[in-house]
Short mmCIF file of C-alpha atoms in Angstrom, two decimals:
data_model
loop_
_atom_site.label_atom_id
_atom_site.label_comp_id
_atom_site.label_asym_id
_atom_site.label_seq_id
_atom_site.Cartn_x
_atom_site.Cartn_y
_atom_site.Cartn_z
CA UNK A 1 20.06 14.88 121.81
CA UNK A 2 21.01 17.82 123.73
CA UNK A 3 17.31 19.87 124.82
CA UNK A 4 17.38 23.38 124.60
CA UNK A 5 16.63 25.64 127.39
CA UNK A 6 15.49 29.59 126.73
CA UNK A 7 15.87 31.93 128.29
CA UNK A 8 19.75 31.89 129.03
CA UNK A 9 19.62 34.03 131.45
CA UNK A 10 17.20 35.56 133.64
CA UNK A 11 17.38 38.45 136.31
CA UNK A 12 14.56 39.01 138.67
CA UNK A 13 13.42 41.04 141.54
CA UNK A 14 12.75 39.45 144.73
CA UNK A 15 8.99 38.68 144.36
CA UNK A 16 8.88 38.23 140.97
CA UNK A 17 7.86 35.26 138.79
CA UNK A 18 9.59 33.27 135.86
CA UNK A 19 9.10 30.52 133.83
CA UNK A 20 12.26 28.58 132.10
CA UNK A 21 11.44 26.36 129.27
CA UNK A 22 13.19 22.85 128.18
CA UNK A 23 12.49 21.77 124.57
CA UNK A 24 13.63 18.48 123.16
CA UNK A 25 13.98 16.79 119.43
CA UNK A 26 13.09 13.63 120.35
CA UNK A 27 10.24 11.66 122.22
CA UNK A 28 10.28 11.51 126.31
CA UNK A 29 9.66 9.45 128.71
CA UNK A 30 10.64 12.04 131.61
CA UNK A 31 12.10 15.42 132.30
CA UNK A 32 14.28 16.40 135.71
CA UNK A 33 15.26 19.80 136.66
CA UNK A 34 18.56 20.66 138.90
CA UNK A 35 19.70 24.10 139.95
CA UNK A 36 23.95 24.47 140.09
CA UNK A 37 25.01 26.93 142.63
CA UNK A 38 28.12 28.79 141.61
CA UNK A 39 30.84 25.79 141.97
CA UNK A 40 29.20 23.75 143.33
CA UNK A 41 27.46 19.92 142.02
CA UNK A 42 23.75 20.57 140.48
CA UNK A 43 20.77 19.35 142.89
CA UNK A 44 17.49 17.71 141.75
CA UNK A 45 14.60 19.75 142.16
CA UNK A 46 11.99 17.40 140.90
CA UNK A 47 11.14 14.65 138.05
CA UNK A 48 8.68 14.68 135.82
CA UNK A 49 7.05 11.17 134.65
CA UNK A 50 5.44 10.81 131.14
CA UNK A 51 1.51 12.05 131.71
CA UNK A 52 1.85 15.09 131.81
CA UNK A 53 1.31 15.43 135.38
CA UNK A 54 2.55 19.27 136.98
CA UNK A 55 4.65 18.65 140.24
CA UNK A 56 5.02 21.42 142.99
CA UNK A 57 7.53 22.33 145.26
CA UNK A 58 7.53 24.76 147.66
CA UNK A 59 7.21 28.03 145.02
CA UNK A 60 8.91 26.07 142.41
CA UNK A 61 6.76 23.83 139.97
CA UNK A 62 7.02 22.56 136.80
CA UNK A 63 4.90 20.60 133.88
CA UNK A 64 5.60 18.45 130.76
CA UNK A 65 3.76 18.13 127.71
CA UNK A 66 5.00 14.81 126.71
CA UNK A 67 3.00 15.40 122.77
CA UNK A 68 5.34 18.53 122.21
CA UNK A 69 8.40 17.38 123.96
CA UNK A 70 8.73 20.03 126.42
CA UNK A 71 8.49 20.98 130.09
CA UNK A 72 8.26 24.30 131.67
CA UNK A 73 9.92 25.59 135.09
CA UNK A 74 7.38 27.94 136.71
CA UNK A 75 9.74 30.36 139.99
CA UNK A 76 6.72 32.25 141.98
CA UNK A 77 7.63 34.94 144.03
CA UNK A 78 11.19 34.27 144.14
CA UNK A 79 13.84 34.69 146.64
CA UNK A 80 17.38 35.40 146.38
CA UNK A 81 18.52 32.05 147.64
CA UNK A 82 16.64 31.15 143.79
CA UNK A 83 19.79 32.26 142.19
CA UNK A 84 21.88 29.94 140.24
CA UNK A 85 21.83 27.97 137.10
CA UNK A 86 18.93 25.89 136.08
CA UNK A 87 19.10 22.23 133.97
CA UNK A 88 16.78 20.16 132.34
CA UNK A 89 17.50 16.81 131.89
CA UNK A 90 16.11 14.40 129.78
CA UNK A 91 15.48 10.36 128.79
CA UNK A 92 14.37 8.58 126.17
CA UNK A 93 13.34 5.63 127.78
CA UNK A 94 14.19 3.81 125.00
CA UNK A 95 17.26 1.56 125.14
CA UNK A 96 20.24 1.95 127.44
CA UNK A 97 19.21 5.23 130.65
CA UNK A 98 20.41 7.65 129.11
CA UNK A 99 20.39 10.97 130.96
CA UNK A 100 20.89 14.15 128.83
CA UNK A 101 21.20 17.52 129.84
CA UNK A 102 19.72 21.28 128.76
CA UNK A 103 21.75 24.31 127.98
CA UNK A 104 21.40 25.14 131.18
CA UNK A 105 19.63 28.90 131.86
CA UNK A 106 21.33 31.61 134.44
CA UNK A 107 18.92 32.61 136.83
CA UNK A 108 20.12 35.90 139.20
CA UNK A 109 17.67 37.26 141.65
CA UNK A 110 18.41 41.00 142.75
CA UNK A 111 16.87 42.21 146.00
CA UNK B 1 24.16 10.14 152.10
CA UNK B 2 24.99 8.97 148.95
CA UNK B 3 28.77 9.88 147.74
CA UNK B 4 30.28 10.44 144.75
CA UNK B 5 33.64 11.19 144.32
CA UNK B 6 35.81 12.39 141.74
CA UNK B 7 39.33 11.80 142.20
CA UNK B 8 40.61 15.59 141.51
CA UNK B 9 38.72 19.02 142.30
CA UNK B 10 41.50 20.57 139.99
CA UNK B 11 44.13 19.02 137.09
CA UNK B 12 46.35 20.55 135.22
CA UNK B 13 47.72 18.71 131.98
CA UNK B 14 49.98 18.72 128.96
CA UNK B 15 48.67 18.40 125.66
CA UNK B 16 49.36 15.17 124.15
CA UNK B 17 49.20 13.50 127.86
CA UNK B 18 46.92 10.67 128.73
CA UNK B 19 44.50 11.72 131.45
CA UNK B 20 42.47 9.86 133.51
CA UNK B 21 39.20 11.19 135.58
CA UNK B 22 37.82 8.86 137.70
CA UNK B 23 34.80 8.61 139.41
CA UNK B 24 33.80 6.79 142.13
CA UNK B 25 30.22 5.74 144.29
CA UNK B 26 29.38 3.91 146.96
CA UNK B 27 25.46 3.74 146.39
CA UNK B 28 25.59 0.31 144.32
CA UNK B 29 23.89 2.54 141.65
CA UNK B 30 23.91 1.04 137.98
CA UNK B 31 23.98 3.81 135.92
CA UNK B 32 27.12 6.52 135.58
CA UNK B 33 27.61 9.48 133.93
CA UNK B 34 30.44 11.61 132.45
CA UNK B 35 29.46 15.27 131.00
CA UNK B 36 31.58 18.34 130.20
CA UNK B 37 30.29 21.52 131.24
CA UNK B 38 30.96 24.62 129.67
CA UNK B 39 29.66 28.29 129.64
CA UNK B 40 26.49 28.69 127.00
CA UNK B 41 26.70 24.74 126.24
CA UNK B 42 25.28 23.55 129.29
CA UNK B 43 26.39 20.30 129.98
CA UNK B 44 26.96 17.74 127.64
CA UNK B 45 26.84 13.76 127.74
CA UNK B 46 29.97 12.42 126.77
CA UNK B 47 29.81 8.66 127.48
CA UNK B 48 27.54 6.58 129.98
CA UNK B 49 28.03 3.16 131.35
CA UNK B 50 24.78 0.88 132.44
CA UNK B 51 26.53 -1.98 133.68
CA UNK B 52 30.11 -3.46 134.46
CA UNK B 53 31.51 -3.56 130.90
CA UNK B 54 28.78 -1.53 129.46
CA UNK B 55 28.79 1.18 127.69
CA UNK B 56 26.91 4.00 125.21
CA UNK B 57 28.21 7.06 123.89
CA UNK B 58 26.74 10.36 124.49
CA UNK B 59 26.34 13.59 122.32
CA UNK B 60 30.08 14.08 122.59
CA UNK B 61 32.36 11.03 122.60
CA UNK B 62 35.53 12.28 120.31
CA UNK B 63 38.99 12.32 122.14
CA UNK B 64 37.12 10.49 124.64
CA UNK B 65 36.68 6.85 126.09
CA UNK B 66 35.46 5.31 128.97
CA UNK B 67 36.35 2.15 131.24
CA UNK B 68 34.09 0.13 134.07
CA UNK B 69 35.83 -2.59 134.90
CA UNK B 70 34.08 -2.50 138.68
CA UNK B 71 30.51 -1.19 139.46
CA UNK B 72 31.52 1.55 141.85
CA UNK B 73 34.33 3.07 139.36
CA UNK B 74 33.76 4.81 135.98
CA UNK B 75 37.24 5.99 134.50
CA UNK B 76 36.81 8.93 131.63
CA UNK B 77 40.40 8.26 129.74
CA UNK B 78 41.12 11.27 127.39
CA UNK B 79 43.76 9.48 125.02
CA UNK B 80 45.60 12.63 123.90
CA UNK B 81 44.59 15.63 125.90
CA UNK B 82 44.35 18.57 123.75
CA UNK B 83 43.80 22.58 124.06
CA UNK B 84 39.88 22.42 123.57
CA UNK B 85 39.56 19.71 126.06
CA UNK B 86 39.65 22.14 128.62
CA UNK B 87 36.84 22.19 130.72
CA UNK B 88 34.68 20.97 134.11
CA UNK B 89 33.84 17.03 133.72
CA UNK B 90 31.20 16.26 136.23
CA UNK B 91 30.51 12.33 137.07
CA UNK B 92 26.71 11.70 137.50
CA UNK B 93 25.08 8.17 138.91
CA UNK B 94 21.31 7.12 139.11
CA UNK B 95 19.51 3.84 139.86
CA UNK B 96 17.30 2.71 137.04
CA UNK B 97 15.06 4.29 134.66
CA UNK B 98 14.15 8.36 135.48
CA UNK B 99 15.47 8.55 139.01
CA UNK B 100 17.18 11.40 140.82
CA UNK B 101 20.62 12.06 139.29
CA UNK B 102 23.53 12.27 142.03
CA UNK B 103 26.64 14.76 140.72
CA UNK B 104 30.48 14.59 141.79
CA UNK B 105 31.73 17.35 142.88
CA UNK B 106 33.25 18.33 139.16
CA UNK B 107 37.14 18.29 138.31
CA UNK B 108 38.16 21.34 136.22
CA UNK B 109 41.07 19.93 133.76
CA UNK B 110 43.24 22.58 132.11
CA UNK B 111 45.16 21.73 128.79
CA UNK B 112 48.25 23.51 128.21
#
């Protein structure tokens, strides 16, 4: 039940924009995304309800599109504290709250 | 602030050893998490626990189990630790359904 994340890895310019994808096999009833700093824990960045609603944060916003089980990262004009490894995580909302995580996608930002 | 803790930062293990990983929190926060984190697999769901007693496995439960005897502790138990066991386990809690995951600081478990 593992989503998949592409790209892997990503290196930017400061300024520059990217976009991170999170596609999942089964039905959702929300997507999260964290960013992991080299050893350290992974930090929420934001939580995406079923609706299909776009949140925004600062630079960093994201969608889902519930109907084809994904959800997109969108990084404007990034900044080199942006580096790190982004996650998608995902539930079901069926059953038990389950909680599963993407293959994660290495994002370096270069001055 | 809301704490998690994972007993070690860093364990280092025989193969064919019992290990135990324990995780603890002191948000009164019903749902924990154990996942295995690896380079190119992301991380994975092992086992989760929903309540005292309660559990469900994840993508990856073999050579695994799990124990919550108390709400604040989830125990990962690897029965037999082997080579490919070798990894960062990271303990995650949240309160109900689609809330903001809280991570452990991670314990990176060596196999030899």
């Amino acid at each position: 039940q593992q989503p998949v994340q592409s790209p892997q890895a990503v290196i930017l310019r400061e300024g520059e924009d990217a976009v991170i994808n999170c596609s999942s096999s089964k039905a959702l009833y929300s997507v999260h995304w964290y960013r992991q700093k080299h050893g350290e824990a992974p930090v929420f960045l934001m939580i995406l309800l079923k609706g299909g609603e776009q949140k925004g944060h600062d630079k960093i916003s994201a969608s889902f599109n519930e109907k084809k089980q994904q959800s997109s990262l969108y990084l404007t004009a990034s900044q080199l504290s942006y580096s790190g490894t982004y996650f998608c995580g995902t539930d079901t909302g069926i059953g038990a709250n389950n909680l599963f995580f993407g293959t994660g996608t290495r994002l370096t930002v270069i001055p | 602030d809301v704490k998690v803790t994972q007993s070690s930062r860093y364990l280092v293990k025989r193969t064919g050893e019992k290990v135990f990983l324990e995780c603890v929190q002191d948000m009164d926060h019903e749902n924990m998490f154990w996942y295995r984190q690896d380079p190119g697999l992301g991380l994975r769901l092992i086992y989760f626990s929903y309540d005292v007693k309660m559990k469900e496995k994840g993508d990856i439960p073999e050579g695994y189990s799990v124990s919550r005897e108390k709400k604040e502790r989830f125990s990962l138990i690897l029965e037999s630790a082997s080579t490919n066991q070798t990894s960062m386990y990271l303990c995650a809690i949240t309160q109900g359904m689609s809330t903001e995951a809280f991570f452990g600081q991670g314990t990176r478990l060596t196999v030899v």
